Every structure is written in C-alpha cells, then in structure tokens.
N, CA, C and O atoms as a GROMACS GRO file, in nm:
protein
  532
    1UNK      N    1   6.385  12.422  15.601
    1UNK     CA    2   6.403  12.324  15.468
    1UNK      C    3   6.491  12.356  15.399
    1UNK      O    4   6.590  12.286  15.376
    2UNK      N    5   6.468  12.488  15.346
    2UNK     CA    6   6.571  12.528  15.254
    2UNK      C    7   6.739  12.534  15.291
    2UNK      O    8   6.828  12.518  15.208
    3UNK      N    9   6.753  12.554  15.398
    3UNK     CA   10   6.884  12.570  15.457
    3UNK      C   11   6.946  12.420  15.485
    3UNK      O   12   7.069  12.406  15.493
    4UNK      N   13   6.843  12.290  15.503
    4UNK     CA   14   6.851  12.184  15.498
    4UNK      C   15   6.930  12.130  15.359
    4UNK      O   16   7.028  12.056  15.359
    5UNK      N   17   6.866  12.183  15.250
    5UNK     CA   18   6.898  12.146  15.112
    5UNK      C   19   7.044  12.171  15.063
    5UNK      O   20   7.127  12.100  15.006
    6UNK      N   21   7.042  12.335  15.119
    6UNK     CA   22   7.185  12.388  15.112
    6UNK      C   23   7.272  12.347  15.142
    6UNK      O   24   7.367  12.352  15.064
    7UNK      N   25   7.287  12.281  15.274
    7UNK     CA   26   7.366  12.195  15.328
    7UNK      C   27   7.400  12.049  15.264
    7UNK      O   28   7.511  12.000  15.286
    8UNK      N   29   7.323  11.994  15.201
    8UNK     CA   30   7.298  11.888  15.124
    8UNK      C   31   7.383  11.903  15.002
    8UNK      O   32   7.477  11.829  14.972
    9UNK      N   33   7.340  12.007  14.934
    9UNK     CA   34   7.443  12.041  14.785
    9UNK      C   35   7.562  12.059  14.842
    9UNK      O   36   7.659  12.000  14.793
   10UNK      N   37   7.580  12.148  14.964
   10UNK     CA   38   7.718  12.176  14.993
   10UNK      C   39   7.826  12.041  15.028
   10UNK      O   40   7.942  12.028  14.990
   11UNK      N   41   7.750  11.955  15.105
   11UNK     CA   42   7.822  11.828  15.121
   11UNK      C   43   7.858  11.762  15.026
   11UNK      O   44   7.971  11.713  15.020
   12UNK      N   45   7.739  11.743  14.907
   12UNK     CA   46   7.783  11.670  14.775
   12UNK      C   47   7.892  11.710  14.719
   12UNK      O   48   7.990  11.635  14.720
   13UNK      N   49   7.898  11.835  14.660
   13UNK     CA   50   8.022  11.925  14.630
   13UNK      C   51   8.130  11.922  14.714
   13UNK      O   52   8.240  11.925  14.658
   14UNK      N   53   8.127  11.918  14.812
   14UNK     CA   54   8.279  11.898  14.909
   14UNK      C   55   8.323  11.745  14.881
   14UNK      O   56   8.442  11.713  14.882
   15UNK      N   57   8.228  11.660  14.858
   15UNK     CA   58   8.265  11.526  14.851
   15UNK      C   59   8.308  11.498  14.701
   15UNK      O   60   8.401  11.424  14.669
   16UNK      N   61   8.245  11.553  14.635
   16UNK     CA   62   8.280  11.546  14.487
   16UNK      C   63   8.430  11.612  14.469
   16UNK      O   64   8.526  11.567  14.406
   17UNK      N   65   8.422  11.710  14.531
   17UNK     CA   66   8.599  11.786  14.532
   17UNK      C   67   8.664  11.726  14.586
   17UNK      O   68   8.780  11.750  14.553
   18UNK      N   69   8.654  11.632  14.681
   18UNK     CA   70   8.763  11.557  14.735
   18UNK      C   71   8.781  11.448  14.657
   18UNK      O   72   8.898  11.426  14.626
   19UNK      N   73   8.690  11.366  14.612
   19UNK     CA   74   8.722  11.280  14.522
   19UNK      C   75   8.781  11.302  14.383
   19UNK      O   76   8.828  11.204  14.327
   20UNK      N   77   8.784  11.423  14.319
   20UNK     CA   78   8.856  11.506  14.208
   20UNK      C   79   8.975  11.498  14.269
   20UNK      O   80   9.046  11.419  14.208
   21UNK      N   81   9.031  11.546  14.368
   21UNK     CA   82   9.150  11.593  14.443
   21UNK      C   83   9.221  11.449  14.455
   21UNK      O   84   9.342  11.448  14.438
   22UNK      N   85   9.165  11.346  14.479
   22UNK     CA   86   9.224  11.200  14.529
   22UNK      C   87   9.272  11.159  14.370
   22UNK      O   88   9.388  11.135  14.337
   23UNK      N   89   9.165  11.156  14.289
   23UNK     CA   90   9.184  11.099  14.149
   23UNK      C   91   9.300  11.172  14.080
   23UNK      O   92   9.380  11.115  14.005
   24UNK      N   93   9.305  11.307  14.111
   24UNK     CA   94   9.414  11.368  14.030
   24UNK      C   95   9.557  11.338  14.103
   24UNK      O   96   9.667  11.359  14.054
   25UNK      N   97   9.533  11.293  14.211
   25UNK     CA   98   9.655  11.266  14.320
   25UNK      C   99   9.717  11.140  14.242
   25UNK      O  100   9.830  11.128  14.195
   26UNK      N  101   9.617  11.056  14.243
   26UNK     CA  102   9.648  10.928  14.189
   26UNK      C  103   9.715  10.922  14.026
   26UNK      O  104   9.811  10.855  13.986
   27UNK      N  105   9.641  11.003  13.961
   27UNK     CA  106   9.710  11.016  13.827
   27UNK      C  107   9.844  11.054  13.820
   27UNK      O  108   9.934  11.003  13.754
   28UNK      N  109   9.846  11.176  13.916
   28UNK     CA  110   9.967  11.270  13.922
   28UNK      C  111  10.078  11.147  13.942
   28UNK      O  112  10.173  11.142  13.864
   29UNK      N  113  10.066  11.053  14.043
   29UNK     CA  114  10.183  10.998  14.121
   29UNK      C  115  10.190  10.838  14.013
   29UNK      O  116  10.279  10.756  14.038
   30UNK      N  117  10.133  10.822  13.946
   30UNK     CA  118  10.159  10.685  13.826
   30UNK      C  119  10.182  10.708  13.706
   30UNK      O  120  10.131  10.787  13.625
   31UNK      N  121  10.303  10.597  13.696
   31UNK     CA  122  10.370  10.622  13.581
   31UNK      C  123  10.306  10.600  13.452
   31UNK      O  124  10.350  10.500  13.395
   32UNK      N  125  10.220  10.660  13.394
   32UNK     CA  126  10.137  10.621  13.268
   32UNK      C  127  10.238  10.607  13.130
   32UNK      O  128  10.180  10.563  13.030
   33UNK      N  129  10.355  10.633  13.117
   33UNK     CA  130  10.430  10.642  13.012
   33UNK      C  131  10.502  10.503  12.994
   33UNK      O  132  10.503  10.436  12.890
   34UNK      N  133  10.560  10.474  13.110
   34UNK     CA  134  10.617  10.329  13.141
   34UNK      C  135  10.562  10.194  13.075
   34UNK      O  136  10.441  10.182  13.054
   35UNK      N  137  10.636  10.110  13.050
   35UNK     CA  138  10.596   9.949  13.043
   35UNK      C  139  10.484   9.970  12.907
   35UNK      O  140  10.378   9.909  12.896
   36UNK      N  141  10.522  10.044  12.836
   36UNK     CA  142  10.438   9.990  12.680
   36UNK      C  143  10.449   9.860  12.617
   36UNK      O  144  10.552   9.812  12.570
   37UNK      N  145  10.337   9.808  12.620
   37UNK     CA  146  10.344   9.677  12.552
   37UNK      C  147  10.417   9.672  12.420
   37UNK      O  148  10.422   9.767  12.342
   38UNK      N  149  10.472   9.555  12.401
   38UNK     CA  150  10.537   9.527  12.261
   38UNK      C  151  10.426   9.536  12.134
   38UNK      O  152  10.452   9.556  12.015
   39UNK      N  153  10.304   9.517  12.192
   39UNK     CA  154  10.187   9.474  12.086
   39UNK      C  155  10.149   9.655  12.038
   39UNK      O  156  10.107   9.686  11.926
   40UNK      N  157  10.174   9.747  12.141
   40UNK     CA  158  10.144   9.880  12.129
   40UNK      C  159  10.254   9.970  12.065
   40UNK      O  160  10.332  10.041  12.128
   41UNK      N  161  10.245   9.954  11.930
   41UNK     CA  162  10.378  10.043  11.866
   41UNK      C  163  10.331  10.155  11.752
   41UNK      O  164  10.355  10.136  11.632
   42UNK      N  165  10.276  10.251  11.791
   42UNK     CA  166  10.201  10.329  11.675
   42UNK      C  167  10.268  10.393  11.600
   42UNK      O  168  10.216  10.472  11.521
   43UNK      N  169  10.403  10.372  11.607
   43UNK     CA  170  10.491  10.400  11.465
   43UNK      C  171  10.540  10.298  11.375
   43UNK      O  172  10.599  10.318  11.269
   44UNK      N  173  10.509  10.186  11.428
   44UNK     CA  174  10.548  10.044  11.363
   44UNK      C  175  10.454   9.994  11.281
   44UNK      O  176  10.340   9.972  11.320
   45UNK      N  177  10.499   9.967  11.144
   45UNK     CA  178  10.435   9.912  11.043
   45UNK      C  179  10.345   9.822  11.074
   45UNK      O  180  10.380   9.730  11.149
   46UNK      N  181  10.194   9.828  11.019
   46UNK     CA  182  10.121   9.751  11.062
   46UNK      C  183  10.095   9.645  10.961
   46UNK      O  184  10.066   9.667  10.844
   47UNK      N  185  10.108   9.525  11.018
   47UNK     CA  186  10.111   9.417  10.957
   47UNK      C  187   9.986   9.289  11.012
   47UNK      O  188   9.924   9.301  11.118
   48UNK      N  189   9.971   9.190  10.932
   48UNK     CA  190   9.872   9.108  10.969
   48UNK      C  191   9.951   8.987  11.042
   48UNK      O  192  10.035   8.919  10.984
   49UNK      N  193   9.913   8.970  11.181
   49UNK     CA  194  10.009   8.822  11.222
   49UNK      C  195   9.950   8.706  11.183
   49UNK      O  196   9.828   8.709  11.191
   50UNK      N  197  10.004   8.588  11.137
   50UNK     CA  198   9.974   8.482  11.084
   50UNK      C  199  10.086   8.374  11.137
   50UNK      O  200  10.192   8.390  11.198
   51UNK      N  201  10.021   8.261  11.091
   51UNK     CA  202  10.119   8.125  11.178
   51UNK      C  203  10.053   8.058  11.282
   51UNK      O  204   9.947   8.085  11.339
   52UNK      N  205  10.142   7.958  11.300
   52UNK     CA  206  10.108   7.852  11.384
   52UNK      C  207  10.144   7.899  11.566
   52UNK      O  208  10.261   7.928  11.592
   53UNK      N  209  10.058   7.902  11.658
   53UNK     CA  210  10.125   7.911  11.767
   53UNK      C  211  10.106   8.084  11.787
   53UNK      O  212  10.064   8.166  11.706
   54UNK      N  213  10.154   8.103  11.923
   54UNK     CA  214  10.150   8.255  11.972
   54UNK      C  215  10.255   8.287  12.052
   54UNK      O  216  10.268   8.396  12.108
   55UNK      N  217  10.354   8.164  12.061
   55UNK     CA  218  10.487   8.184  12.173
   55UNK      C  219  10.447   8.030  12.283
   55UNK      O  220  10.545   7.975  12.332
   56UNK      N  221  10.339   7.986  12.308
   56UNK     CA  222  10.354   7.904  12.393
   56UNK      C  223  10.459   7.759  12.358
   56UNK      O  224  10.503   7.677  12.439
   57UNK      N  225  10.478   7.765  12.218
   57UNK     CA  226  10.570   7.642  12.174
   57UNK      C  227  10.674   7.702  12.203
   57UNK      O  228  10.743   7.604  12.229
   58UNK      N  229  10.750   7.802  12.220
   58UNK     CA  230  10.862   7.862  12.253
   58UNK      C  231  10.879   7.846  12.414
   58UNK      O  232  10.979   7.796  12.467
   59UNK      N  233  10.803   7.880  12.462
   59UNK     CA  234  10.793   7.900  12.619
   59UNK      C  235  10.812   7.770  12.652
   59UNK      O  236  10.908   7.758  12.728
   60UNK      N  237  10.748   7.647  12.620
   60UNK     CA  238  10.759   7.510  12.649
   60UNK      C  239  10.921   7.436  12.624
   60UNK      O  240  10.990   7.360  12.691
   61UNK      N  241  10.935   7.497  12.503
   61UNK     CA  242  11.089   7.442  12.478
   61UNK      C  243  11.194   7.483  12.551
   61UNK      O  244  11.294   7.417  12.579
   62UNK      N  245  11.157   7.652  12.597
   62UNK     CA  246  11.258   7.714  12.700
   62UNK      C  247  11.249   7.599  12.822
   62UNK      O  248  11.345   7.523  12.836
   63UNK      N  249  11.144   7.589  12.901
   63UNK     CA  250  11.112   7.522  13.021
   63UNK      C  251  11.180   7.384  12.999
   63UNK      O  252  11.272   7.358  13.077
   64UNK      N  253  11.145   7.283  12.897
   64UNK     CA  254  11.244   7.174  12.862
   64UNK      C  255  11.388   7.199  12.889
   64UNK      O  256  11.452   7.137  12.975
   65UNK      N  257  11.433   7.285  12.818
   65UNK     CA  258  11.544   7.284  12.784
   65UNK      C  259  11.647   7.328  12.959
   65UNK      O  260  11.750   7.282  13.007
   66UNK      N  261  11.561   7.424  13.000
   66UNK     CA  262  11.629   7.443  13.110
   66UNK      C  263  11.600   7.322  13.202
   66UNK      O  264  11.700   7.293  13.268
   67UNK      N  265  11.507   7.251  13.224
   67UNK     CA  266  11.459   7.130  13.300
   67UNK      C  267  11.610   7.033  13.279
   67UNK      O  268  11.689   7.010  13.371
   68UNK      N  269  11.627   6.986  13.134
   68UNK     CA  270  11.727   6.911  13.127
   68UNK      C  271  11.858   6.970  13.146
   68UNK      O  272  11.947   6.898  13.191
   69UNK      N  273  11.886   7.103  13.116
   69UNK     CA  274  12.008   7.133  13.158
   69UNK      C  275  12.036   7.128  13.285
   69UNK      O  276  12.140   7.073  13.322
   70UNK      N  277  11.955   7.180  13.367
   70UNK     CA  278  12.000   7.168  13.509
   70UNK      C  279  12.035   7.022  13.574
   70UNK      O  280  12.091   7.014  13.683
   71UNK      N  281  12.003   6.924  13.509
   71UNK     CA  282  12.038   6.790  13.558
   71UNK      C  283  12.147   6.713  13.485
   71UNK      O  284  12.182   6.597  13.505
   72UNK      N  285  12.194   6.802  13.394
   72UNK     CA  286  12.292   6.745  13.308
   72UNK      C  287  12.413   6.696  13.365
   72UNK      O  288  12.459   6.767  13.454
   73UNK      N  289  12.489   6.575  13.332
   73UNK     CA  290  12.576   6.528  13.381
   73UNK      C  291  12.530   6.443  13.484
   73UNK      O  292  12.609   6.351  13.506
   74UNK      N  293  12.421   6.441  13.560
   74UNK     CA  294  12.395   6.356  13.664
   74UNK      C  295  12.311   6.224  13.628
   74UNK      O  296  12.225   6.178  13.704
   75UNK      N  297  12.350   6.166  13.496
   75UNK     CA  298  12.294   6.076  13.451
   75UNK      C  299  12.312   5.919  13.554
   75UNK      O  300  12.226   5.843  13.597
   76UNK      N  301  12.461   5.918  13.566
   76UNK     CA  302  12.515   5.791  13.626
   76UNK      C  303  12.471   5.803  13.800
   76UNK      O  304  12.437   5.697  13.853
   77UNK      N  305  12.471   5.896  13.865
   77UNK     CA  306  12.402   5.887  14.007
   77UNK      C  307  12.237   5.880  13.971
   77UNK      O  308  12.183   5.815  14.060
   78UNK      N  309  12.133   5.929  13.865
   78UNK     CA  310  12.026   5.871  13.874
   78UNK      C  311  12.015   5.753  13.818
   78UNK      O  312  11.905   5.698  13.829
   79UNK      N  313  12.100   5.698  13.759
   79UNK     CA  314  12.067   5.551  13.732
   79UNK      C  315  12.087   5.455  13.837
   79UNK      O  316  12.025   5.349  13.833
   80UNK      N  317  12.172   5.483  13.938
   80UNK     CA  318  12.221   5.388  14.049
   80UNK      C  319  12.111   5.441  14.130
   80UNK      O  320  12.061   5.344  14.187
   81UNK      N  321  12.045   5.557  14.165
   81UNK     CA  322  11.948   5.575  14.274
   81UNK      C  323  11.825   5.514  14.193
   81UNK      O  324  11.745   5.448  14.260
   82UNK      N  325  11.806   5.526  14.086
   82UNK     CA  326  11.700   5.483  14.021
   82UNK      C  327  11.658   5.339  13.977
   82UNK      O  328  11.540   5.306  13.959
   83UNK      N  329  11.750   5.267  13.963
   83UNK     CA  330  11.773   5.134  13.930
   83UNK      C  331  11.675   5.090  13.792
   83UNK      O  332  11.680   5.130  13.676
   84UNK      N  333  11.604   5.012  13.845
   84UNK     CA  334  11.480   4.971  13.742
   84UNK      C  335  11.395   5.063  13.687
   84UNK      O  336  11.338   5.034  13.582
   85UNK      N  337  11.373   5.181  13.744
   85UNK     CA  338  11.284   5.275  13.708
   85UNK      C  339  11.385   5.419  13.648
   85UNK      O  340  11.357   5.536  13.676
   86UNK      N  341  11.482   5.383  13.576
   86UNK     CA  342  11.553   5.461  13.538
   86UNK      C  343  11.492   5.527  13.381
   86UNK      O  344  11.484   5.449  13.286
   87UNK      N  345  11.463   5.631  13.369
   87UNK     CA  346  11.383   5.686  13.286
   87UNK      C  347  11.455   5.662  13.142
   87UNK      O  348  11.397   5.595  13.057
   88UNK      N  349  11.599   5.725  13.113
   88UNK     CA  350  11.636   5.725  12.993
   88UNK      C  351  11.613   5.592  12.888
   88UNK      O  352  11.583   5.597  12.769
   89UNK      N  353  11.636   5.480  12.966
   89UNK     CA  354  11.605   5.359  12.863
   89UNK      C  355  11.488   5.373  12.827
   89UNK      O  356  11.473   5.329  12.714
   90UNK      N  357  11.382   5.421  12.880
   90UNK     CA  358  11.238   5.397  12.858
   90UNK      C  359  11.208   5.502  12.777
   90UNK      O  360  11.134   5.473  12.683
   91UNK      N  361  11.250   5.637  12.787
   91UNK     CA  362  11.273   5.718  12.680
   91UNK      C  363  11.309   5.677  12.539
   91UNK      O  364  11.252   5.688  12.431
   92UNK      N  365  11.416   5.630  12.576
   92UNK     CA  366  11.495   5.591  12.417
   92UNK      C  367  11.369   5.482  12.372
   92UNK      O  368  11.299   5.508  12.274
   93UNK      N  369  11.355   5.405  12.424
   93UNK     CA  370  11.249   5.304  12.370
   93UNK      C  371  11.132   5.376  12.317
   93UNK      O  372  11.093   5.344  12.204
   94UNK      N  373  11.066   5.473  12.385
   94UNK     CA  374  10.955   5.527  12.287
   94UNK      C  375  11.005   5.620  12.184
   94UNK      O  376  10.931   5.665  12.096
   95UNK      N  377  11.126   5.647  12.194
   95UNK     CA  378  11.173   5.731  12.084
   95UNK      C  379  11.196   5.698  11.943
   95UNK      O  380  11.188   5.760  11.837
   96UNK      N  381  11.234   5.556  11.987
   96UNK     CA  382  11.250   5.459  11.877
   96UNK      C  383  11.139   5.367  11.817
   96UNK      O  384  11.153   5.294  11.719
   97UNK      N  385  11.032   5.382  11.889
   97UNK     CA  386  10.903   5.315  11.845
   97UNK      C  387  10.854   5.349  11.728
   97UNK      O  388  10.866   5.465  11.689
   98UNK      N  389  10.789   5.253  11.653
   98UNK     CA  390  10.711   5.303  11.526
   98UNK      C  391  10.616   5.389  11.526
   98UNK      O  392  10.593   5.445  11.419
   99UNK      N  393  10.525   5.426  11.658
   99UNK     CA  394  10.434   5.503  11.639
   99UNK      C  395  10.518   5.635  11.657
   99UNK      O  396  10.489   5.728  11.581
  100UNK      N  397  10.616   5.653  11.744
  100UNK     CA  398  10.654   5.791  11.747
  100UNK      C  399  10.714   5.815  11.633
  100UNK      O  400  10.678   5.921  11.582
  101UNK      N  401  10.822   5.733  11.552
  101UNK     CA  402  10.857   5.785  11.425
  101UNK      C  403  10.764   5.803  11.326
  101UNK      O  404  10.797   5.876  11.233
  102UNK      N  405  10.630   5.742  11.324
  102UNK     CA  406  10.520   5.795  11.241
  102UNK      C  407  10.490   5.937  11.266
  102UNK      O  408  10.479   6.026  11.182
  103UNK      N  409  10.474   5.946  11.413
  103UNK     CA  410  10.415   6.077  11.469
  103UNK      C  411  10.508   6.180  11.379
  103UNK      O  412  10.462   6.252  11.290
  104UNK      N  413  10.648   6.173  11.420
  104UNK     CA  414  10.756   6.259  11.391
  104UNK      C  415  10.727   6.297  11.234
  104UNK      O  416  10.724   6.412  11.188
  105UNK      N  417  10.706   6.180  11.164
  105UNK     CA  418  10.736   6.218  10.997
  105UNK      C  419  10.578   6.315  10.956
  105UNK      O  420  10.576   6.399  10.866
  106UNK      N  421  10.454   6.279  11.043
  106UNK     CA  422  10.361   6.344  11.026
  106UNK      C  423  10.369   6.470  11.051
  106UNK      O  424  10.314   6.556  10.981
  107UNK      N  425  10.457   6.501  11.178
  107UNK     CA  426  10.470   6.650  11.205
  107UNK      C  427  10.560   6.745  11.130
  107UNK      O  428  10.534   6.865  11.121
  108UNK      N  429  10.685   6.678  11.066
  108UNK     CA  430  10.747   6.724  10.978
  108UNK      C  431  10.672   6.759  10.832
  108UNK      O  432  10.712   6.852  10.763
  109UNK      N  433  10.567   6.679  10.796
  109UNK     CA  434  10.494   6.715  10.674
  109UNK      C  435  10.414   6.825  10.725
  109UNK      O  436  10.388   6.905  10.635
  110UNK      N  437  10.360   6.859  10.851
  110UNK     CA  438  10.282   6.957  10.880
  110UNK      C  439  10.358   7.071  10.850
  110UNK      O  440  10.328   7.162  10.773
  111UNK      N  441  10.483   7.055  10.934
  111UNK     CA  442  10.568   7.211  10.937
  111UNK      C  443  10.572   7.242  10.772
  111UNK      O  444  10.540   7.349  10.721
  112UNK      N  445  10.613   7.138  10.708
  112UNK     CA  446  10.633   7.161  10.525
  112UNK      C  447  10.521   7.245  10.491
  112UNK      O  448  10.542   7.339  10.414
  113UNK      N  449  10.428   7.231  10.529
  113UNK     CA  450  10.314   7.264  10.474
  113UNK      C  451  10.276   7.392  10.525
  113UNK      O  452  10.226   7.481  10.457
  114UNK      N  453  10.312   7.403  10.703
  114UNK     CA  454  10.275   7.533  10.730
  114UNK      C  455  10.432   7.644  10.667
  114UNK      O  456  10.420   7.767  10.667
  115UNK      N  457  10.512   7.605  10.638
  115UNK     CA  458  10.636   7.695  10.564
  115UNK      C  459  10.542   7.723  10.458
  115UNK      O  460  10.489   7.834  10.458
  116UNK      N  461  10.510   7.631  10.359
  116UNK     CA  462  10.435   7.684  10.213
  116UNK      C  463  10.365   7.773  10.258
  116UNK      O  464  10.407   7.888  10.243
  117UNK      N  465  10.227   7.752  10.335
  117UNK     CA  466  10.148   7.880  10.374
  117UNK      C  467  10.206   8.010  10.426
  117UNK      O  468  10.178   8.121  10.380
  118UNK      N  469  10.289   7.987  10.524
  118UNK     CA  470  10.381   8.130  10.551
  118UNK      C  471  10.448   8.182  10.403
  118UNK      O  472  10.433   8.300  10.373
  119UNK      N  473  10.490   8.130  10.351
  119UNK     CA  474  10.523   8.184  10.193
  119UNK      C  475  10.446   8.257  10.134
  119UNK      O  476  10.481   8.366  10.087
  120UNK      N  477  10.299   8.196  10.125
  120UNK     CA  478  10.202   8.244  10.022
  120UNK      C  479  10.143   8.359  10.132
  120UNK      O  480  10.098   8.468  10.095
  121UNK      N  481  10.148   8.333  10.220
  121UNK     CA  482  10.082   8.470  10.326
  121UNK      C  483  10.168   8.572  10.302
  121UNK      O  484  10.139   8.687  10.270
  122UNK      N  485  10.279   8.524  10.319
  122UNK     CA  486  10.410   8.676  10.315
  122UNK      C  487  10.405   8.753  10.154
  122UNK      O  488  10.439   8.868  10.125
  123UNK      N  489  10.347   8.636  10.060
  123UNK     CA  490  10.340   8.718   9.938
  123UNK      C  491  10.202   8.820   9.928
  123UNK      O  492  10.188   8.917   9.854
  124UNK      N  493  10.112   8.767  10.020
  124UNK     CA  494   9.964   8.821  10.028
  124UNK      C  495  10.005   8.960  10.110
  124UNK      O  496   9.975   9.073  10.069
  125UNK      N  497  10.068   8.937  10.213
  125UNK     CA  498  10.096   9.092  10.284
  125UNK      C  499  10.170   9.186  10.219
  125UNK      O  500  10.146   9.307  10.231
  126UNK      N  501  10.280   9.130  10.133
  126UNK     CA  502  10.360   9.221  10.063
  126UNK      C  503  10.280   9.299   9.939
  126UNK      O  504  10.341   9.370   9.860
  127UNK      N  505  10.156   9.280   9.934
  127UNK     CA  506  10.054   9.303   9.815
  127UNK      C  507  10.034   9.223   9.700
  127UNK      O  508   9.971   9.272   9.606
  128UNK      N  509  10.080   9.098   9.694
  128UNK     CA  510  10.057   9.021   9.585
  128UNK      C  511   9.924   8.955   9.584
  128UNK      O  512   9.877   8.920   9.693
  129UNK      N  513   9.859   8.935   9.477
  129UNK     CA  514   9.768   8.865   9.446
  129UNK      C  515   9.764   8.744   9.418
  129UNK      O  516   9.876   8.720   9.373
  130UNK      N  517   9.685   8.621   9.417
  130UNK     CA  518   9.675   8.510   9.359
  130UNK      C  519   9.646   8.544   9.222
  130UNK      O  520   9.580   8.646   9.202
  131UNK      N  521   9.694   8.457   9.100
  131UNK     CA  522   9.630   8.480   8.997
  131UNK      C  523   9.540   8.421   8.974
  131UNK      O  524   9.530   8.302   9.002
  132UNK      N  525   9.428   8.509   8.902
  132UNK     CA  526   9.297   8.460   8.862
  132UNK      C  527   9.289   8.354   8.753
  132UNK      O  528   9.343   8.392   8.649
  133UNK      N  529   9.241   8.238   8.748
  133UNK     CA  530   9.223   8.164   8.629
  133UNK      C  531   9.074   8.170   8.549
  133UNK      O  532   9.058   8.105   8.446
   0.00000   0.00000   0.00000
C-alpha cells in the first residue's frame, strides 16, 4: 500500500511538472508587450472622460460617408434603373419636411447645450470650482 501512495504522489508531481512546463512554454512564446490599448497609458495624464457618445457616432458617420462616396456619380444610372422608386427625390422631400426641420433645430439646440456643458466640465477638470452663493 505504501508503494501505491508513492506512485500516486510521483504521478501527480510529474503531471504538475508537465503542466508547469507547458504554461512556461506558452508564456515564453506569447507577445505580452505588443498591442497595448490606447486606454492603457500609465505615463499619460489621468483625466475624467465626459461628453456625449463614445465613438459610435463617428463610426456611423464614416460608414455613411463610405457608402455614399462609393456610389457617387451614379445618380443618372440609378434614376433610369429605379424610375419611380428613385430614392433621391424621396430623401429631398423628407429632408425639407417640417418635422425634419424641427428635429434638426432641436438637435442643434442640444448640441449647443452640450458645448456649454463641455466648457463647464473642462473648467472643473482643470481644477476650478463653481462659485458658492
């Protein structure tokens, strides 16, 4: 029985040693220093992130610009192909509609408010405080 326990302990130690060798080999072959995230900058000045959005708006704008630029100059061919379903005229009607104009004005007001908030938060992040009344 004592020899059986010794064999079991030797087997477990051998298996653990093999696992350690495999882990060391994996760590040695990995590139741990490459591809640091922009968010990980230990030497960068720490600051609070604030504002509206986190990049999705710019991504969507880039996708739309790519789509429209891809087919630029093909309006005549599309108008002939689509005839009554030609989308440009419909888009112009929608863009000039009263609802769209009101929505654009509302968004412009919201953007102005966000710019004001940005100025205030920027002042706070630089160490200024609001005046106490």
